[in-house]
mmCIF file of C-alpha atoms in Angstrom:
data_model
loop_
_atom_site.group_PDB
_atom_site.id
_atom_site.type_symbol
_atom_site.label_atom_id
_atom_site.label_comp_id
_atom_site.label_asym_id
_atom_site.label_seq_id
_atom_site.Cartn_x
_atom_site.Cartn_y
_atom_site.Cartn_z
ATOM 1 C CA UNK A 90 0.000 0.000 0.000
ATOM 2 C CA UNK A 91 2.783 2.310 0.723
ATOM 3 C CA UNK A 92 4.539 1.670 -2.296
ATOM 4 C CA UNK A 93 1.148 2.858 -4.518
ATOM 5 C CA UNK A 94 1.549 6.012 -2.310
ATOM 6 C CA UNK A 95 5.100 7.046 -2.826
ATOM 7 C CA UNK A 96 4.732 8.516 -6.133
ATOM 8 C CA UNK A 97 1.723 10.966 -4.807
ATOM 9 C CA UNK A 98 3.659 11.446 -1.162
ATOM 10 C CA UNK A 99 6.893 12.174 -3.421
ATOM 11 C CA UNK A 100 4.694 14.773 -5.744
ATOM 12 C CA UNK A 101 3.099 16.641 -2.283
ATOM 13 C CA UNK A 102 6.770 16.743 -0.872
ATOM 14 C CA UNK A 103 8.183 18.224 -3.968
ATOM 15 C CA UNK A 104 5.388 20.879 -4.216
ATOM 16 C CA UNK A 105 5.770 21.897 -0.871
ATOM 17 C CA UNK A 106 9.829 22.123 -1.089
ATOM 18 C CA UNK A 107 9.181 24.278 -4.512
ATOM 19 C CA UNK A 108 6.329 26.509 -2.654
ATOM 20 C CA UNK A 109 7.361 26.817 1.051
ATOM 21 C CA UNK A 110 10.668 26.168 1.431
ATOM 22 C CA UNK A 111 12.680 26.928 -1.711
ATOM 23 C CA UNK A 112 11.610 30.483 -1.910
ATOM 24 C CA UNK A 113 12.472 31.266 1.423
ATOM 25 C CA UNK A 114 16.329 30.498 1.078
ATOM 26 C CA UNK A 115 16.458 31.606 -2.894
ATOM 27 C CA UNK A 116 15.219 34.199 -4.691
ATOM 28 C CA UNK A 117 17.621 34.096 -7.933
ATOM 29 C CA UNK A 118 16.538 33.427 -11.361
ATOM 30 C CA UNK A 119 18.051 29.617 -11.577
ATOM 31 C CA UNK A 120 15.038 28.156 -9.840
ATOM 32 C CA UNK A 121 14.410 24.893 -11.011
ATOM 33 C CA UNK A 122 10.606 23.589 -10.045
ATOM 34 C CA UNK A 123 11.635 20.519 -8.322
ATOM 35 C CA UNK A 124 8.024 19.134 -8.764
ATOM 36 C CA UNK A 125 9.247 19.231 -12.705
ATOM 37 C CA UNK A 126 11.532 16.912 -11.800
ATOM 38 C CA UNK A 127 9.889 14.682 -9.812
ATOM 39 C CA UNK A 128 6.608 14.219 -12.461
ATOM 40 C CA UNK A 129 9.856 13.808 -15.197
ATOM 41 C CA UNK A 130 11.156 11.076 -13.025
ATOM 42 C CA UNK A 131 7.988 9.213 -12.462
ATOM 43 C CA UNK A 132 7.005 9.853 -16.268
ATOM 44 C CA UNK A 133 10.265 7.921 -16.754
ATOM 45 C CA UNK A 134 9.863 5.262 -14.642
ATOM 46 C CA UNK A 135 5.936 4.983 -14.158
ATOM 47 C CA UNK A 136 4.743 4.943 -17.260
ATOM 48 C CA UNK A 137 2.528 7.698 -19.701
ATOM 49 C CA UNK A 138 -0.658 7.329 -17.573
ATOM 50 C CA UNK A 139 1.451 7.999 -14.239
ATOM 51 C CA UNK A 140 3.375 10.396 -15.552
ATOM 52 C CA UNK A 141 0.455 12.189 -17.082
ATOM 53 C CA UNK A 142 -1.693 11.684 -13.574
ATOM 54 C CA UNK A 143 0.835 13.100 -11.240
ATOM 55 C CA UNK A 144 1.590 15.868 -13.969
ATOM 56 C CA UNK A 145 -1.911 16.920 -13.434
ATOM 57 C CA UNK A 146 -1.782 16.578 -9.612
ATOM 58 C CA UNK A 147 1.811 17.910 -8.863
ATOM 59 C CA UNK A 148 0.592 21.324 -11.400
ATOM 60 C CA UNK A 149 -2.415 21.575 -9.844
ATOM 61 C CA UNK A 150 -1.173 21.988 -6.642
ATOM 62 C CA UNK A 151 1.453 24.351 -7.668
ATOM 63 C CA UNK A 152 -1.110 26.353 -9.478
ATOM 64 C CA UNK A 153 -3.767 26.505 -6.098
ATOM 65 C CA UNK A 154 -0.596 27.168 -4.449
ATOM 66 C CA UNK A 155 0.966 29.909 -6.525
ATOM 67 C CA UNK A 156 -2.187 30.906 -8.197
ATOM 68 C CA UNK A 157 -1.102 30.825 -12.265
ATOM 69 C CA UNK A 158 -4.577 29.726 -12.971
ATOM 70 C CA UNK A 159 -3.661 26.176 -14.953
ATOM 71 C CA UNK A 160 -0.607 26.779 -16.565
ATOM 72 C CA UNK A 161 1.165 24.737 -14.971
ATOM 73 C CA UNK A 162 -0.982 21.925 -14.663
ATOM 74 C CA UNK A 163 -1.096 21.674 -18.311
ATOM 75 C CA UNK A 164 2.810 21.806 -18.313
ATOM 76 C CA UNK A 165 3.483 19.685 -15.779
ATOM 77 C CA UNK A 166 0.588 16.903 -17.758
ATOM 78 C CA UNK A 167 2.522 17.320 -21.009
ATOM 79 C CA UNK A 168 6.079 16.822 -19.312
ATOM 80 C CA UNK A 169 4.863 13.386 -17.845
ATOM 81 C CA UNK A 170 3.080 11.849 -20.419
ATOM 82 C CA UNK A 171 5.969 13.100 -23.257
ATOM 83 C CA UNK A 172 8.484 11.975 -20.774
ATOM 84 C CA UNK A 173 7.370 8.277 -21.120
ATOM 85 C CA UNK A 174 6.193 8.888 -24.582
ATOM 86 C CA UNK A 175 9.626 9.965 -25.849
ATOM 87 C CA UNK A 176 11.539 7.465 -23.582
ATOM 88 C CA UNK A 177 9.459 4.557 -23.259
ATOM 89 C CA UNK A 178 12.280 1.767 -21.526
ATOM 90 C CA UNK A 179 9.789 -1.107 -21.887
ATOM 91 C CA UNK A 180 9.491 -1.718 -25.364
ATOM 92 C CA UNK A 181 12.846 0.123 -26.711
ATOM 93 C CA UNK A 182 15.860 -2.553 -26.771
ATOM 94 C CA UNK A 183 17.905 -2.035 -23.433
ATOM 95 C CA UNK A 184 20.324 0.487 -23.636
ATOM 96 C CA UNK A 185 22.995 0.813 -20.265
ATOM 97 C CA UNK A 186 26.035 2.916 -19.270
ATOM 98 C CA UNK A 187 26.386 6.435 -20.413
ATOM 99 C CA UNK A 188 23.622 6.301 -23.152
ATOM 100 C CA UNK A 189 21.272 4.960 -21.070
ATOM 101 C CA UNK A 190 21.605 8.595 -18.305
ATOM 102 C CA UNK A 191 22.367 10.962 -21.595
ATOM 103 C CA UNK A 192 18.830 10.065 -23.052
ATOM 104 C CA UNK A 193 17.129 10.696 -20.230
ATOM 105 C CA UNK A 194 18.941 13.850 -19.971
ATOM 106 C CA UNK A 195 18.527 14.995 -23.379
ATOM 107 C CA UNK A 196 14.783 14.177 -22.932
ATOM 108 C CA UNK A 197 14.691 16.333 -19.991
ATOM 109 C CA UNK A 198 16.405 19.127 -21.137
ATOM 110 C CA UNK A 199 14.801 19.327 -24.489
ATOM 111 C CA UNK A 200 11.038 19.471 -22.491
ATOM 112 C CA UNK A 201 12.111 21.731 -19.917
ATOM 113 C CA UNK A 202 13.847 23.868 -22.710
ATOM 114 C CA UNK A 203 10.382 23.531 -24.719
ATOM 115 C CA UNK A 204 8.333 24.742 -21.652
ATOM 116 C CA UNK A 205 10.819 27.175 -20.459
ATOM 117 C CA UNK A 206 10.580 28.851 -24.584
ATOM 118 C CA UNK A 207 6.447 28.696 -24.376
ATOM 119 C CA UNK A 208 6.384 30.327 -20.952
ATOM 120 C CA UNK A 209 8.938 33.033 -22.391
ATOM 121 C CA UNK A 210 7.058 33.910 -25.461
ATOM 122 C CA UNK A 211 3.747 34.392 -23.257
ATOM 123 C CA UNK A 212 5.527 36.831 -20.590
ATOM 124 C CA UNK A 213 6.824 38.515 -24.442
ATOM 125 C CA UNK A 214 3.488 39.159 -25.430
ATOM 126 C CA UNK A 215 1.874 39.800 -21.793
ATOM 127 C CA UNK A 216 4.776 42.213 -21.341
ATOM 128 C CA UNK A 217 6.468 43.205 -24.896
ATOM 129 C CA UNK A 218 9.588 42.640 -22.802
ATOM 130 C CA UNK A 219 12.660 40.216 -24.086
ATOM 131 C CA UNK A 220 16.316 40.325 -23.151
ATOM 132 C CA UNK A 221 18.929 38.017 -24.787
ATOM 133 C CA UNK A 222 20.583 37.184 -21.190
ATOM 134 C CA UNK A 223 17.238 35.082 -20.619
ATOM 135 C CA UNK A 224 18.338 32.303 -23.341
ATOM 136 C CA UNK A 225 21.285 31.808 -20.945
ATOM 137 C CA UNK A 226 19.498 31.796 -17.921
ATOM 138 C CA UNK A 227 16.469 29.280 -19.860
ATOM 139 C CA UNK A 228 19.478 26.823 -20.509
ATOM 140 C CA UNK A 229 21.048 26.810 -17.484
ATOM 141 C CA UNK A 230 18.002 25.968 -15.866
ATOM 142 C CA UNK A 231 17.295 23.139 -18.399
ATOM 143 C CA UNK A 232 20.740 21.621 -17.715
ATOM 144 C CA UNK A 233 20.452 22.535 -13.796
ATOM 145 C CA UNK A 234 17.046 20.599 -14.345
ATOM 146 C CA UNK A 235 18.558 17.909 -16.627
ATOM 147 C CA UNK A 236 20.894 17.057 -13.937
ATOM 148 C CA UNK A 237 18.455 16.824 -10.960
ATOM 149 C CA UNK A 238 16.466 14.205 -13.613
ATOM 150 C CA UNK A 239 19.135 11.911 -13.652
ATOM 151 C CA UNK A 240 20.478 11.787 -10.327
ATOM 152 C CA UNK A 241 17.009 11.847 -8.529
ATOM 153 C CA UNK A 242 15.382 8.639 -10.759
ATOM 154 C CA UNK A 243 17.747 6.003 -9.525
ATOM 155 C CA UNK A 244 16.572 7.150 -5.726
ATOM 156 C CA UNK A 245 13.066 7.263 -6.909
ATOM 157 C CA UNK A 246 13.399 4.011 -8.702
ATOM 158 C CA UNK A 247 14.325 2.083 -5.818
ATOM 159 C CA UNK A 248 11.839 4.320 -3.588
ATOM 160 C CA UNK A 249 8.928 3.271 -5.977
ATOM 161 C CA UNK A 250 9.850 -0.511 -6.636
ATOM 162 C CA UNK A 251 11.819 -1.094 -3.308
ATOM 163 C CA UNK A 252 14.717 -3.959 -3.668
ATOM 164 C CA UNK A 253 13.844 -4.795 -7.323
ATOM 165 C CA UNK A 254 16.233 -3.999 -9.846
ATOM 166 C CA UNK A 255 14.940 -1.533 -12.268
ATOM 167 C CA UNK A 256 15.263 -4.280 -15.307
ATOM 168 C CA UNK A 257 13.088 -6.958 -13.476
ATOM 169 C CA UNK A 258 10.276 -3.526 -12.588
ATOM 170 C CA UNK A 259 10.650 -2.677 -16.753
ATOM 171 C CA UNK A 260 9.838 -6.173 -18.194
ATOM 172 C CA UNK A 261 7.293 -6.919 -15.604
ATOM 173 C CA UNK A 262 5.380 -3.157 -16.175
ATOM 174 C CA UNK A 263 3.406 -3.607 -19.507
ATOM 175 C CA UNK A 264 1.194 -1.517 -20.931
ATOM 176 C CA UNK A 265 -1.786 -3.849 -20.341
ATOM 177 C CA UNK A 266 -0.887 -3.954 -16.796
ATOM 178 C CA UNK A 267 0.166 -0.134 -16.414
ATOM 179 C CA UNK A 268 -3.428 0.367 -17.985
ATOM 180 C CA UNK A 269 -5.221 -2.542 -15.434
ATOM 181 C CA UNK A 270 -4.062 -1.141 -12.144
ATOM 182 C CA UNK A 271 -4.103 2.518 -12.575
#
């Protein structure tokens, strides 16, 4: 029972870190939403309907939190179901080492980067404002968010599926039983 509860518990913690805590001790402009990464990693390891389901909750709760009427939520949906969409470890032939971390990186990065250009051509035309110094600061955050991606979904990996290895949790997670017990 606790395992089918870490993902959400995981999702709440990360929201409140990003909202509560987070803010406090930084104000700069390399904030990386930490819920982001949490939805990427369970998009990753979860599946397209988990992903997409604790998207929805994990942007929800940022958006009742920080009050960006549902931009987020739609975000955070899209990130976790293109996550396991792009990157989808059961049926793709296994790949290990170096690859294996770089995809999931690239994956990352490239849907943070795509979020991180929406969200700056809505503040262009909400505030007819653009400097080129925000392309740097948009990429560092990718990569800064890139990063957390890899090193947090081993932890989460063995947090969701306890003492299995994560080859034994791919093979056994189909898509008819990802589909059965959600």
């Amino acid at each position: 029972m606790l395992r089918r509860l870490t993902p959400f518990l995981t999702t709440l913690l990360a929201m409140l870190l990003d909202t509560a805590v987070i803010p406090v001790f930084y104000h700069g402009g390399f904030t990386v939403p930490l819920t982001l990464v949490v939805v990427t990693c369970i998009g990753l390891l979860k599946g397209r309907l988990q992903g997409l389901l604790f998207g929805m909750i994990g942007g929800l709760l940022i958006d009742v939190t920080a009050g960006t009427l549902g931009m987020m939520t739609f975000f955070f949906m899209a990130v976790g179901f293109l996550t396991a969409l792009i990157v989808d470890e059961n049926n793709d032939r296994p790949i290990t080492g170096v690859r294996f971390h770089l995809r999931r990186a690239a994956v990352a990065f490239a849907l943070c980067m795509l979020g991180e250009i929406v969200f700056a051509v809505y503040q262009y035309f909400v505030t007819a404002a653009f400097e080129w110094h925000q392309l740097r600061s948009m990429a560092l955050r990718c990569a800064i968010a890139a990063a957390l991606t890899v090193l947090l979904c081993p932890l989460l990996d063995r947090l969701f599926n306890g003492r299995r290895s994560a080859a034994h949790a791919r093979r056994s997670a189909g898509s008819k039983r990802e589909v059965k017990y959600f």
